[in-house]
Coordinates of C-alpha atoms in Angstrom, one line a residue:
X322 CA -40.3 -116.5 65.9
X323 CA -40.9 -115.6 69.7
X324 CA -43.9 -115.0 71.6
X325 CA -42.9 -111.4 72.0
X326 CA -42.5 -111.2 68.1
X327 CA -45.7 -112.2 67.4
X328 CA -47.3 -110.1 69.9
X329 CA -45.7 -107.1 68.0
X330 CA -46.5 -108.7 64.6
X331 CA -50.2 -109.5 64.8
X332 CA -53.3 -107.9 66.0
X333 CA -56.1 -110.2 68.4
X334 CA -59.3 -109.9 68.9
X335 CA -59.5 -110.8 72.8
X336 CA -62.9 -112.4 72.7
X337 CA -63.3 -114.8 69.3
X338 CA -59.6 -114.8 69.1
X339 CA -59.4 -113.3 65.5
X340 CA -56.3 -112.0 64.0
X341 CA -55.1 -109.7 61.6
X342 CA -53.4 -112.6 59.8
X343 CA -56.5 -114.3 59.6
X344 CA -58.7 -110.7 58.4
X345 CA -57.0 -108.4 57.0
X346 CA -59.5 -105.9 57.2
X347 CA -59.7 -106.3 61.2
X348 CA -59.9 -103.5 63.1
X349 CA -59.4 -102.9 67.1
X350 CA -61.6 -100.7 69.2
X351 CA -61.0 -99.6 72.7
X352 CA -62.9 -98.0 75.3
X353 CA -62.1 -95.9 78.7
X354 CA -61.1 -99.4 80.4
X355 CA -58.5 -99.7 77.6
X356 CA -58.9 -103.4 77.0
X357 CA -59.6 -104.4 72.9
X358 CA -62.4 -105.7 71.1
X359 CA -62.8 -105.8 66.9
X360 CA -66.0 -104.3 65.4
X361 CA -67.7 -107.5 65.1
X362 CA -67.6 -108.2 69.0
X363 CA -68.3 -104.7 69.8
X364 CA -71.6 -104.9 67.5
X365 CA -72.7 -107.9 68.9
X366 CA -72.2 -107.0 72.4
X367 CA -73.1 -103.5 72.2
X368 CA -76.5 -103.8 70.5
X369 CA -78.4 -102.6 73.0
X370 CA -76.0 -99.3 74.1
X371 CA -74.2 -100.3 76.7
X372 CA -72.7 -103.3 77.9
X373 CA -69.9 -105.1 80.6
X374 CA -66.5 -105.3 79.3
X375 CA -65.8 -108.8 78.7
X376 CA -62.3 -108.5 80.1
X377 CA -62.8 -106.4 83.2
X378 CA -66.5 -106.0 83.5
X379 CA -66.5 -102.5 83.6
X380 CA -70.1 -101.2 82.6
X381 CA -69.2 -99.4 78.7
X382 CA -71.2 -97.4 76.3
X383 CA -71.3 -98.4 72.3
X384 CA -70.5 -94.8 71.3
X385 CA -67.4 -94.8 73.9
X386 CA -65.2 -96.9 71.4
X387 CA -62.8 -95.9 69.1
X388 CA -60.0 -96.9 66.5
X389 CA -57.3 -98.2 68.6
X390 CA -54.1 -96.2 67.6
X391 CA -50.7 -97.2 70.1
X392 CA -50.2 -100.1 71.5
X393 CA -50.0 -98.8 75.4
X394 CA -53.3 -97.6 76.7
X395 CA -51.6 -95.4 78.6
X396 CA -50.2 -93.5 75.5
X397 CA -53.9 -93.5 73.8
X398 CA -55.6 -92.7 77.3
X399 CA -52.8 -89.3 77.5
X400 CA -53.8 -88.4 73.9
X401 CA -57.6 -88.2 74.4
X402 CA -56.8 -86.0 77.4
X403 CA -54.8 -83.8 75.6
X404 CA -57.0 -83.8 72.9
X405 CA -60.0 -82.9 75.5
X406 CA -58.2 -79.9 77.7
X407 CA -57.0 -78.5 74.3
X408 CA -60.4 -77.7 72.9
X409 CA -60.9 -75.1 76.0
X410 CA -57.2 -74.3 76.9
X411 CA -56.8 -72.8 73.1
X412 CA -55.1 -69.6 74.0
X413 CA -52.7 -68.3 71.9
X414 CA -49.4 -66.3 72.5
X415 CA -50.8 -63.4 71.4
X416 CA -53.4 -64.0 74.2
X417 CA -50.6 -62.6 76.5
X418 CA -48.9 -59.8 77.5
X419 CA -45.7 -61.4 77.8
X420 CA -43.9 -64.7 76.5
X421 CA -43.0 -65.9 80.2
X422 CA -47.0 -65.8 80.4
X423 CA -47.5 -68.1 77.4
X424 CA -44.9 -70.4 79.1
X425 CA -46.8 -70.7 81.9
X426 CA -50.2 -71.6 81.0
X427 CA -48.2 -74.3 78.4
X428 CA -47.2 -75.6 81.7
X429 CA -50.3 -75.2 83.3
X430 CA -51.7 -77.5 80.4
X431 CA -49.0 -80.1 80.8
X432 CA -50.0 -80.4 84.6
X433 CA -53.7 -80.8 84.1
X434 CA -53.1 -83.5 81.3
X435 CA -50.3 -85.2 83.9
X436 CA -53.2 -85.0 86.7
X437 CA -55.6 -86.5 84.7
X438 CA -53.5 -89.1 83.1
X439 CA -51.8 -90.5 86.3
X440 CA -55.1 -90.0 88.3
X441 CA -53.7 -87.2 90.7
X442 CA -55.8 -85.2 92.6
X443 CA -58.7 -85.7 89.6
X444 CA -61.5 -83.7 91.7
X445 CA -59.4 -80.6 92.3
X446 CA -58.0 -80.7 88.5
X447 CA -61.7 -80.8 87.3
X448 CA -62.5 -77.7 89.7
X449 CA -59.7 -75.8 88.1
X450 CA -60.5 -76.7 84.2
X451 CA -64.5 -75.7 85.1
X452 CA -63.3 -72.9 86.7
X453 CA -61.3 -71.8 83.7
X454 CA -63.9 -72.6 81.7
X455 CA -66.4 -70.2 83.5
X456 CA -63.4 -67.3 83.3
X457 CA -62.0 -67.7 79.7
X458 CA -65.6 -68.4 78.0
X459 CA -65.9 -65.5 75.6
X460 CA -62.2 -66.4 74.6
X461 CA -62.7 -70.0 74.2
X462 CA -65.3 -69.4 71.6
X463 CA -63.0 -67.0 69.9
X464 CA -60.2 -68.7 69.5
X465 CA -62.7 -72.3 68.9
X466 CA -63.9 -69.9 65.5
X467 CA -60.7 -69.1 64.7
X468 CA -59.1 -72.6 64.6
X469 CA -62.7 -73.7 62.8
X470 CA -61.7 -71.6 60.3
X471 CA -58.6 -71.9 60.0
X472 CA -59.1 -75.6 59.5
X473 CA -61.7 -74.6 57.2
X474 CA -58.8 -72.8 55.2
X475 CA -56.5 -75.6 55.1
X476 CA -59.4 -78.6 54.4
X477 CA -60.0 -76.5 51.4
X478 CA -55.9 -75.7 50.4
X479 CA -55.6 -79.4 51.0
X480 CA -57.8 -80.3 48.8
X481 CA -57.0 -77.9 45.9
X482 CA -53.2 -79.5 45.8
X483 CA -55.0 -82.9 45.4
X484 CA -57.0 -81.7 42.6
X485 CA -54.1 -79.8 40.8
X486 CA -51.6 -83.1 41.8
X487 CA -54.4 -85.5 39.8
X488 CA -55.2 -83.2 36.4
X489 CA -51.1 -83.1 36.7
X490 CA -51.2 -86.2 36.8
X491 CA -54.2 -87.0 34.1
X492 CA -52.7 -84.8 31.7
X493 CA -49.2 -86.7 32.1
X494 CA -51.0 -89.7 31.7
X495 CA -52.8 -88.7 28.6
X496 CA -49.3 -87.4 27.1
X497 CA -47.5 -90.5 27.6
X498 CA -50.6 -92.6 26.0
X499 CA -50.2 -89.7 23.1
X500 CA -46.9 -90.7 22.8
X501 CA -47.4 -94.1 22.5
X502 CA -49.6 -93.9 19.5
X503 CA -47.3 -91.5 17.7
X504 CA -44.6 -94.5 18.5
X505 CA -46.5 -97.0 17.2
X506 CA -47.9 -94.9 14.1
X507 CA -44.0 -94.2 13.0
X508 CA -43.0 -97.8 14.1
X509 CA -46.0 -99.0 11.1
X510 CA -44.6 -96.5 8.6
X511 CA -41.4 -97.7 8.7
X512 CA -42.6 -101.2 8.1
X513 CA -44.6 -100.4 5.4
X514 CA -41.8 -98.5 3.7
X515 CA -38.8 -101.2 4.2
X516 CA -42.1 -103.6 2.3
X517 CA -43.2 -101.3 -0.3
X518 CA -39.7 -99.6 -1.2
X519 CA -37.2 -100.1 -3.5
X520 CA -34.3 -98.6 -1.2
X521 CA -32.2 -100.6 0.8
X522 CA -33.5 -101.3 4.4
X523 CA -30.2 -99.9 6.2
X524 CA -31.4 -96.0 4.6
X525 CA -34.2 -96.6 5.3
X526 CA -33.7 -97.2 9.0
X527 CA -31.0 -94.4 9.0
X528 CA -33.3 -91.9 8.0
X529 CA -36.0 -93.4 10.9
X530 CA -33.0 -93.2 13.2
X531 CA -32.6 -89.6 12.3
X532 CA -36.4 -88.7 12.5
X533 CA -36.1 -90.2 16.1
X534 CA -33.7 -87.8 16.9
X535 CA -35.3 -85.0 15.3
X536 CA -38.7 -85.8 17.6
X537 CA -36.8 -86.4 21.0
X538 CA -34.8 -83.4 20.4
X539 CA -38.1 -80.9 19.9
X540 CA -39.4 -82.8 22.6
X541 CA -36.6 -81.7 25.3
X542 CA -36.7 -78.5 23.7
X543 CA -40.4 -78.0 24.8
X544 CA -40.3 -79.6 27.9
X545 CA -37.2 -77.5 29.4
X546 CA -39.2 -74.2 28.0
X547 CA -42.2 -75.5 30.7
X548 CA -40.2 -76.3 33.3
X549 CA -39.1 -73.1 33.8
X550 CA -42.4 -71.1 33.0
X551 CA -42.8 -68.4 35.2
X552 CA -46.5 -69.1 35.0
X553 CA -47.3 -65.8 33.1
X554 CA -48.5 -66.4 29.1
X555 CA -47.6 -63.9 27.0
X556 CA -51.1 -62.9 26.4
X557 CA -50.9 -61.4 29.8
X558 CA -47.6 -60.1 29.4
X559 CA -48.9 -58.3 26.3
X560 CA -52.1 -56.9 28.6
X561 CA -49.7 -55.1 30.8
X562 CA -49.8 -51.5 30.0
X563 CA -47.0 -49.0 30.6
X564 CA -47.3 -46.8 33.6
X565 CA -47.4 -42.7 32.8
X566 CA -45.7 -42.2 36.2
X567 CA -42.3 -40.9 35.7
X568 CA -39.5 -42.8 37.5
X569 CA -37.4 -41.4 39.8
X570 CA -34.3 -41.3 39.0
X571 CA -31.7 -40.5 42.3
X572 CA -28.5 -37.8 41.6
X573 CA -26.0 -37.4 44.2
X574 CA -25.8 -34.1 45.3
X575 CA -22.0 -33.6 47.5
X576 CA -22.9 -32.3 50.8
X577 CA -21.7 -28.3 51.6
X578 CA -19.7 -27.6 54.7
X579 CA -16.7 -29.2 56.4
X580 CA -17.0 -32.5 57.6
X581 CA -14.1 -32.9 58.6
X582 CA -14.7 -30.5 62.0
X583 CA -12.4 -28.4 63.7
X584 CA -8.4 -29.3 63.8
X585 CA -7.1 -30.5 67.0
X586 CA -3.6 -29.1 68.2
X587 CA -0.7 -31.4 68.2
X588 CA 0.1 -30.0 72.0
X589 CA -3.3 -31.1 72.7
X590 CA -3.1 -34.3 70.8
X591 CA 0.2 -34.9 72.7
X592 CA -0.9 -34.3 75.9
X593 CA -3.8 -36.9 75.2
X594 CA -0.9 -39.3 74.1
X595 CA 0.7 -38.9 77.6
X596 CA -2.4 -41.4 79.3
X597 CA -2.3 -44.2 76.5
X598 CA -0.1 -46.9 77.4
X599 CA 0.8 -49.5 74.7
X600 CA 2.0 -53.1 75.2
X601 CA 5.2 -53.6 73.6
X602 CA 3.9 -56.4 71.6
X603 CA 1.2 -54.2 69.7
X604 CA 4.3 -52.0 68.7
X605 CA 5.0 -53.2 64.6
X606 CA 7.0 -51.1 62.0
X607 CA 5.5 -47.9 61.1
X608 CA 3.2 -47.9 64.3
X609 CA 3.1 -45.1 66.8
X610 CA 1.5 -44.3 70.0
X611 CA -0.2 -41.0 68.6
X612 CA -2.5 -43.1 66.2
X613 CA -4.0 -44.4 69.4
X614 CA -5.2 -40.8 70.0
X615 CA -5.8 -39.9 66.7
X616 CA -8.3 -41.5 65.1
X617 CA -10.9 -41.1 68.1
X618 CA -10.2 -37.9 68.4
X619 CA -10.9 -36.9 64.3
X620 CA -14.1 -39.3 64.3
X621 CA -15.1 -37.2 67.7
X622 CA -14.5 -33.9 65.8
X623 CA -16.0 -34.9 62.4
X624 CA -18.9 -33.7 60.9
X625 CA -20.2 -31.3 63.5
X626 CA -19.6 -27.9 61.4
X627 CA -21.4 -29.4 58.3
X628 CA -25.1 -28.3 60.0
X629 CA -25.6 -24.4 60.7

């Protein structure tokens, strides 16, 4: 295995040198510097607050470090930004007027987090997010309710579909022990009656073989009738009561007039003909010029004597 592989593989503790293959249970923490430490270290170092970093001896506070998540810094260092402009640049696109708005404030963000990240012109990026900050307040908090709430929404959904997931899951579990039993119970009976009976064992397992079959068979029965319930019992089927409203029932009434407008001359139609030319490859048997004309002349025409 190569050095490189083992980098990738395991997980060290800078400072005492522990691994992940030697505690399972380590974890890494980093700070703003972005070098490691485990929890242990970080404890020990940290007691007092704040501390040097033992790599680069950049002065740290305790409260600064955090579950270490990528492997670059740099990528970890970019999400934290992101993370931190987000909670005030939390416009929507209904914010806007216009989607080539939205578009530009998304790239707005994306230059601010780029600024930051890279360390480009930091001082004049902070001037612009404070200034932001000072114009957009009443619309920050908005929108920061908003998303509360709709995490609020979708902590609470979350946790509903865990709780209908594990009584789904309790109530397989208590079916299959169920089961079991009622195995086990038929499995004695037919031990006790090949002992106690007179009848030959083969009938005896025939008819068992049979009363197997009969079970399963119910069994399939009811469990195809579940898995397509609609979810409605028939208790509230039976609660639905009929509506006195009278439907509405349509009748197609044939429109009065003439639709079909006035007739068009076959002089006039002819003289129309005169200005359409047609490619001798459109020409096929039974075609003439004069349907050219026709047709756009009879949809023109139609329909305009059926109003008074």
């Amino acid at each position: 295995m190569t050095q490189s592989q083992v980098t990738v593989l395991e997980e060290v503790c800078p400072r005492c040198r522990t691994s992940n293959y030697q505690n399972k249970s380590l974890k890494l923490l980093v700070n703003e510097c972005g070098h490691d430490l485990c929890e242990k270290c970080v404890e020990h170092l940290f007691i007092r607050g704040s501390a040097p970093c033992p790599t680069c001896k950049l002065v740290l506070k305790k409260n600064g470090f955090k579950t270490k998540r990528f492997e670059d810094f740099s990528v970890e260092r970019e999400v934290d930004i992101r993370k931190r402009i987000l909670k005030d640049y939390n416009k929507t696109e209904e914010d806007f007027s216009s989607l080539r708005e939205y578009n530009d404030y998304l790239e707005d963000i994306e230059e601010i987090v780029f600024n930051f990240a890279s360390n480009i012109d930091v001082e004049e990026t902070k001037a612009k997010v404070e200034a932001y900050k000072k114009e957009n307040f009443k619309t920050i908090q908005k929108n920061r309710v908003a998303q509360s709430r709709q995490e609020a929404y979708l902590k609470e959904k979350t946790l509903a579909e865990e709780k209908e997931t594990e009584e789904r899951r309790a109530h397989e579990q208590e079916c299959e022990m169920m089961e079991e039993m009622e195995r086990a119970e038929r499995k004695k009976k037919l031990l006790d009656q090949i002992a106690s009976s007179d009848r030959p064992a083969d009938e005896i397992l025939l008819l068992h073989k049979e009363e197997e079959e009969t079970v399963n068979a119910t069994k399939r029965s009811l469990h195809s009738k579940s898995a397509y319930n609609s979810g409605f019992s028939v208790a509230m089927i039976s609660n639905v009561k009929p509506s006195d409203t009278k439907l509405y029932i349509y009748k197609y009434e044939e429109c009065e007039g003439d639709n079909c407008g006035p007739k068009t001359s076959e002089e006039n139609l002819k003289r129309y003909a005169e200005n359409v030319t047609v490619s001798d490859v459109a020409l096929a048997g039974g075609f003439l010029k004069d349907y050219v004309v026709h047709r756009p002349v009879d949809d023109a025409y139609s329909g305009l004597f059926i109003f008074d």
